[in-house]
Amino acid sequence: MISDPLQVDDFNKKLKSWYLKNHRPLLWRQTTDPYKIWLSEIILQQTRVAQGTPYYEKFLENYPTVFDLANADERDVLRLWQGLGYYSRARNMHYTARQIVSEFEGRFPETALTLSKLKGLGNYTAAAIASFAFGEAVAAIDGNVYRVMSRIFGIKADMLSNEGKKEFAQVAKTLISHEDPATYNQAMIEFGALQCVPVSPNCSICPFNDICYAYAFNVQNELPVKAKKLKVKNRFLNYFIIQQGDKLAMQERNTKDIWKGLYDFLLIESAAHVDSPEELADNAMLLVLMKKGTIRQVPKLYIHLLTHQKLHVQFWWLTIPESEPVDLPSNIYFFSKNEVETLPKPILIDTVLKEEKYL
DNA sequence: TAAACGTGGTG
DNA sequence: TCACCAAGTTT
């Protein structure tokens, strides 16, 4: 392991030198504004820089300050987040913006400990903001940093278990630079993102290949250790897109399930694939609706992959004449085309509406 | 505390 | 095609 202050000092010098030569000039690195740093960190959680960057720019244009975000409707925030996934990030961010305005007069807490009490801020994000915006000497340990530490220092603890996280945190504490913690954290993250990459790292040009455990024993592919293996569940969703004039019947998803806060259509889930709506149980209301208009099956069966679910999704498009009065199930309402466009929707719903030439 | 939460890129 | 992964957090 590494505990000798001289070795730590040498490690930090090499790391910083690598960073100064190789880092990307990312937008959120050009500022110490905690709001901007916070925004970037939330967006980047489990998200690639390339995917997140356009959202960072959009959010800053629409909500330049924490006050603007606090004043926004949650629905609009979610709409701007549409397509990024993990939507609780957007809901929590909006909630936290309001809290920062109402409780702290728009100023962010300045330590990792106090930041971590805010919704959506865990250990990593709190430490990142505390060091980048306020210069606190706390280690921000994200997936990149776990990888770098486990490989260089040969740490085989499971990075996803609480036990393992403690071990990594210990090592990180001995490593962090107290002269320039912000650059140290940025450098560790960037080093993992650019040099010590998950697959096929080019160790021949690595400044640490003289001390790296993984390189010495050729176990780059075995580190870091992640014990978790996830099982994917199949789900069969049958959506009914009820249209009247240019209006669509949509509902806000409010259950403890996927896509909370986003809008979709009348949904009947089944245990297996069904070929026709008649096969769906509990469809008396459906039959009434179908009698009023015409129904067509959207030809494509959509397969939509989530982290823990494989969605098999069939859509039926139900067109009802405007002369027919329609009794919608509770919580489902008609929205004009304009409104449908501005509602936050799962990317799957948005895709179908576009492929079916509605949007 | 293990499981759940999205989407898109990659080999 | 598909498993894996990408600046994690919540419950």
mmCIF file of N, CA and C in Angstrom, chain A residues 299-359:
data_model
loop_
_atom_site.group_PDB
_atom_site.id
_atom_site.type_symbol
_atom_site.label_atom_id
_atom_site.label_comp_id
_atom_site.label_asym_id
_atom_site.label_seq_id
_atom_site.Cartn_x
_atom_site.Cartn_y
_atom_site.Cartn_z
ATOM 1 N N PRO A 299 -47.648 -1.215 -35.989
ATOM 2 C CA PRO A 299 -47.057 -2.446 -36.509
ATOM 3 C C PRO A 299 -45.830 -2.951 -35.748
ATOM 4 N N LYS A 300 -45.052 -2.019 -35.238
ATOM 5 C CA LYS A 300 -43.801 -2.420 -34.619
ATOM 6 C C LYS A 300 -43.976 -2.825 -33.153
ATOM 7 N N LEU A 301 -43.339 -3.915 -32.784
ATOM 8 C CA LEU A 301 -43.250 -4.267 -31.362
ATOM 9 C C LEU A 301 -41.945 -3.670 -30.840
ATOM 10 N N TYR A 302 -42.067 -2.769 -29.895
ATOM 11 C CA TYR A 302 -40.875 -2.088 -29.391
ATOM 12 C C TYR A 302 -40.235 -2.869 -28.255
ATOM 13 N N ILE A 303 -38.927 -3.023 -28.337
ATOM 14 C CA ILE A 303 -38.149 -3.572 -27.229
ATOM 15 C C ILE A 303 -37.354 -2.415 -26.641
ATOM 16 N N HIS A 304 -37.604 -2.139 -25.386
ATOM 17 C CA HIS A 304 -36.919 -1.019 -24.749
ATOM 18 C C HIS A 304 -36.143 -1.532 -23.544
ATOM 19 N N LEU A 305 -34.836 -1.281 -23.545
ATOM 20 C CA LEU A 305 -33.971 -1.806 -22.493
ATOM 21 C C LEU A 305 -33.721 -0.783 -21.402
ATOM 22 N N LEU A 306 -33.992 -1.195 -20.173
ATOM 23 C CA LEU A 306 -33.607 -0.404 -19.012
ATOM 24 C C LEU A 306 -32.556 -1.208 -18.251
ATOM 25 N N THR A 307 -32.016 -0.614 -17.212
ATOM 26 C CA THR A 307 -30.963 -1.312 -16.486
ATOM 27 C C THR A 307 -31.434 -2.665 -15.946
ATOM 28 N N HIS A 308 -32.646 -2.697 -15.386
ATOM 29 C CA HIS A 308 -33.121 -3.931 -14.764
ATOM 30 C C HIS A 308 -34.349 -4.516 -15.444
ATOM 31 N N GLN A 309 -34.725 -3.950 -16.572
ATOM 32 C CA GLN A 309 -35.947 -4.428 -17.208
ATOM 33 C C GLN A 309 -35.811 -4.456 -18.717
ATOM 34 N N LYS A 310 -36.415 -5.475 -19.298
ATOM 35 C CA LYS A 310 -36.556 -5.523 -20.742
ATOM 36 C C LYS A 310 -38.031 -5.351 -21.057
ATOM 37 N N LEU A 311 -38.351 -4.215 -21.665
ATOM 38 C CA LEU A 311 -39.739 -3.887 -21.935
ATOM 39 C C LEU A 311 -40.139 -4.352 -23.335
ATOM 40 N N HIS A 312 -41.238 -5.121 -23.393
ATOM 41 C CA HIS A 312 -41.824 -5.518 -24.673
ATOM 42 C C HIS A 312 -43.082 -4.683 -24.810
ATOM 43 N N VAL A 313 -43.055 -3.738 -25.731
ATOM 44 C CA VAL A 313 -44.116 -2.740 -25.734
ATOM 45 C C VAL A 313 -44.908 -2.734 -27.036
ATOM 46 N N GLN A 314 -46.212 -2.937 -26.898
ATOM 47 C CA GLN A 314 -47.110 -2.887 -28.047
ATOM 48 C C GLN A 314 -48.030 -1.675 -27.907
ATOM 49 N N PHE A 315 -48.162 -0.936 -29.000
ATOM 50 C CA PHE A 315 -49.051 0.231 -28.986
ATOM 51 C C PHE A 315 -50.274 -0.017 -29.857
ATOM 52 N N TRP A 316 -51.412 0.438 -29.376
ATOM 53 C CA TRP A 316 -52.616 0.483 -30.208
ATOM 54 C C TRP A 316 -53.085 1.925 -30.284
ATOM 55 N N TRP A 317 -53.396 2.339 -31.507
ATOM 56 C CA TRP A 317 -53.809 3.735 -31.710
ATOM 57 C C TRP A 317 -55.319 3.763 -31.882
ATOM 58 N N LEU A 318 -55.952 4.447 -30.952
ATOM 59 C CA LEU A 318 -57.414 4.482 -30.915
ATOM 60 C C LEU A 318 -57.891 5.872 -31.305
ATOM 61 N N THR A 319 -58.547 5.974 -32.455
ATOM 62 C CA THR A 319 -59.020 7.276 -32.922
ATOM 63 C C THR A 319 -60.526 7.390 -32.709
ATOM 64 N N ILE A 320 -60.923 8.405 -31.987
ATOM 65 C CA ILE A 320 -62.336 8.587 -31.664
ATOM 66 C C ILE A 320 -62.816 9.924 -32.223
ATOM 67 N N PRO A 321 -63.935 9.915 -32.927
ATOM 68 C CA PRO A 321 -64.444 11.160 -33.512
ATOM 69 C C PRO A 321 -64.705 12.208 -32.436
ATOM 70 N N GLU A 322 -64.505 13.457 -32.806
ATOM 71 C CA GLU A 322 -64.669 14.527 -31.822
ATOM 72 C C GLU A 322 -66.108 14.661 -31.352
ATOM 73 N N SER A 323 -67.050 14.109 -32.157
ATOM 74 C CA SER A 323 -68.460 14.191 -31.773
ATOM 75 C C SER A 323 -68.792 13.251 -30.618
ATOM 76 N N GLU A 324 -67.939 12.225 -30.426
ATOM 77 C CA GLU A 324 -68.212 11.247 -29.367
ATOM 78 C C GLU A 324 -67.716 11.744 -28.013
ATOM 79 N N PRO A 325 -68.600 11.784 -27.014
ATOM 80 C CA PRO A 325 -68.120 12.097 -25.670
ATOM 81 C C PRO A 325 -67.292 10.930 -25.122
ATOM 82 N N VAL A 326 -66.177 11.273 -24.492
ATOM 83 C CA VAL A 326 -65.280 10.214 -24.011
ATOM 84 C C VAL A 326 -65.087 10.309 -22.505
ATOM 85 N N ASP A 327 -65.307 9.196 -21.853
ATOM 86 C CA ASP A 327 -65.076 9.108 -20.421
ATOM 87 C C ASP A 327 -63.709 8.466 -20.186
ATOM 88 N N LEU A 328 -62.750 9.273 -19.777
ATOM 89 C CA LEU A 328 -61.398 8.749 -19.563
ATOM 90 C C LEU A 328 -61.253 8.189 -18.150
ATOM 91 N N PRO A 329 -60.417 7.191 -18.006
ATOM 92 C CA PRO A 329 -60.106 6.694 -16.660
ATOM 93 C C PRO A 329 -59.519 7.819 -15.814
ATOM 94 N N SER A 330 -59.562 7.655 -14.509
ATOM 95 C CA SER A 330 -59.081 8.719 -13.633
ATOM 96 C C SER A 330 -57.603 8.995 -13.883
ATOM 97 N N ASN A 331 -57.228 10.245 -13.751
ATOM 98 C CA ASN A 331 -55.838 10.695 -13.908
ATOM 99 C C ASN A 331 -55.354 10.748 -15.346
ATOM 100 N N ILE A 332 -56.222 10.374 -16.286
ATOM 101 C CA ILE A 332 -55.836 10.500 -17.692
ATOM 102 C C ILE A 332 -56.617 11.657 -18.299
ATOM 103 N N TYR A 333 -55.886 12.524 -19.005
ATOM 104 C CA TYR A 333 -56.520 13.718 -19.563
ATOM 105 C C TYR A 333 -56.095 13.928 -20.997
ATOM 106 N N PHE A 334 -56.943 14.639 -21.736
ATOM 107 C CA PHE A 334 -56.591 15.003 -23.105
ATOM 108 C C PHE A 334 -55.669 16.214 -23.109
ATOM 109 N N PHE A 335 -54.644 16.140 -23.943
ATOM 110 C CA PHE A 335 -53.738 17.263 -24.136
ATOM 111 C C PHE A 335 -53.641 17.589 -25.617
ATOM 112 N N SER A 336 -53.650 18.883 -25.934
ATOM 113 C CA SER A 336 -53.487 19.295 -27.331
ATOM 114 C C SER A 336 -52.101 18.895 -27.814
ATOM 115 N N LYS A 337 -51.926 18.899 -29.115
ATOM 116 C CA LYS A 337 -50.631 18.524 -29.682
ATOM 117 C C LYS A 337 -49.504 19.380 -29.111
ATOM 118 N N ASN A 338 -49.806 20.675 -28.958
ATOM 119 C CA ASN A 338 -48.818 21.589 -28.381
ATOM 120 C C ASN A 338 -48.411 21.172 -26.974
ATOM 121 N N GLU A 339 -49.413 20.781 -26.197
ATOM 122 C CA GLU A 339 -49.142 20.371 -24.823
ATOM 123 C C GLU A 339 -48.386 19.042 -24.793
ATOM 124 N N VAL A 340 -48.797 18.137 -25.652
ATOM 125 C CA VAL A 340 -48.119 16.834 -25.727
ATOM 126 C C VAL A 340 -46.634 17.042 -25.984
ATOM 127 N N GLU A 341 -46.347 17.985 -26.853
ATOM 128 C CA GLU A 341 -44.952 18.283 -27.177
ATOM 129 C C GLU A 341 -44.184 18.776 -25.950
ATOM 130 N N THR A 342 -44.858 19.567 -25.112
ATOM 131 C CA THR A 342 -44.139 20.165 -23.980
ATOM 132 C C THR A 342 -44.141 19.283 -22.731
ATOM 133 N N LEU A 343 -44.894 18.191 -22.750
ATOM 134 C CA LEU A 343 -44.909 17.284 -21.610
ATOM 135 C C LEU A 343 -43.633 16.436 -21.579
ATOM 136 N N PRO A 344 -43.082 16.176 -20.379
ATOM 137 C CA PRO A 344 -41.937 15.268 -20.302
ATOM 138 C C PRO A 344 -42.383 13.834 -20.540
ATOM 139 N N LYS A 345 -41.682 13.155 -21.427
ATOM 140 C CA LYS A 345 -42.072 11.795 -21.798
ATOM 141 C C LYS A 345 -40.859 10.870 -21.810
ATOM 142 N N PRO A 346 -41.073 9.598 -21.508
ATOM 143 C CA PRO A 346 -39.987 8.635 -21.707
ATOM 144 C C PRO A 346 -39.571 8.661 -23.176
ATOM 145 N N ILE A 347 -38.322 8.390 -23.425
ATOM 146 C CA ILE A 347 -37.812 8.481 -24.789
ATOM 147 C C ILE A 347 -38.571 7.525 -25.719
ATOM 148 N N LEU A 348 -39.017 6.408 -25.180
ATOM 149 C CA LEU A 348 -39.800 5.450 -25.951
ATOM 150 C C LEU A 348 -41.094 6.067 -26.470
ATOM 151 N N ILE A 349 -41.800 6.782 -25.588
ATOM 152 C CA ILE A 349 -43.066 7.433 -25.965
ATOM 153 C C ILE A 349 -42.804 8.491 -27.028
ATOM 154 N N ASP A 350 -41.762 9.281 -26.817
ATOM 155 C CA ASP A 350 -41.404 10.317 -27.774
ATOM 156 C C ASP A 350 -41.079 9.708 -29.136
ATOM 157 N N THR A 351 -40.349 8.607 -29.101
ATOM 158 C CA THR A 351 -39.966 7.940 -30.351
ATOM 159 C C THR A 351 -41.182 7.448 -31.123
ATOM 160 N N VAL A 352 -42.119 6.822 -30.420
ATOM 161 C CA VAL A 352 -43.311 6.305 -31.085
ATOM 162 C C VAL A 352 -44.115 7.433 -31.708
ATOM 163 N N LEU A 353 -44.281 8.520 -30.965
ATOM 164 C CA LEU A 353 -45.067 9.636 -31.498
ATOM 165 C C LEU A 353 -44.418 10.217 -32.747
ATOM 166 N N LYS A 354 -43.096 10.182 -32.778
ATOM 167 C CA LYS A 354 -42.411 10.685 -33.966
ATOM 168 C C LYS A 354 -42.496 9.687 -35.114
ATOM 169 N N GLU A 355 -42.292 8.425 -34.809
ATOM 170 C CA GLU A 355 -42.346 7.413 -35.871
ATOM 171 C C GLU A 355 -43.750 7.271 -36.443
ATOM 172 N N GLU A 356 -44.746 7.576 -35.625
ATOM 173 C CA GLU A 356 -46.131 7.511 -36.102
ATOM 174 C C GLU A 356 -46.583 8.849 -36.683
ATOM 175 N N LYS A 357 -45.617 9.748 -36.846
ATOM 176 C CA LYS A 357 -45.858 11.049 -37.494
ATOM 177 C C LYS A 357 -46.846 11.924 -36.739
ATOM 178 N N TYR A 358 -46.953 11.734 -35.432
ATOM 179 C CA TYR A 358 -47.819 12.646 -34.683
ATOM 180 C C TYR A 358 -47.040 13.901 -34.303
ATOM 181 N N LEU A 359 -45.844 13.703 -33.795
ATOM 182 C CA LEU A 359 -44.997 14.856 -33.432
ATOM 183 C C LEU A 359 -44.030 15.183 -34.564
#
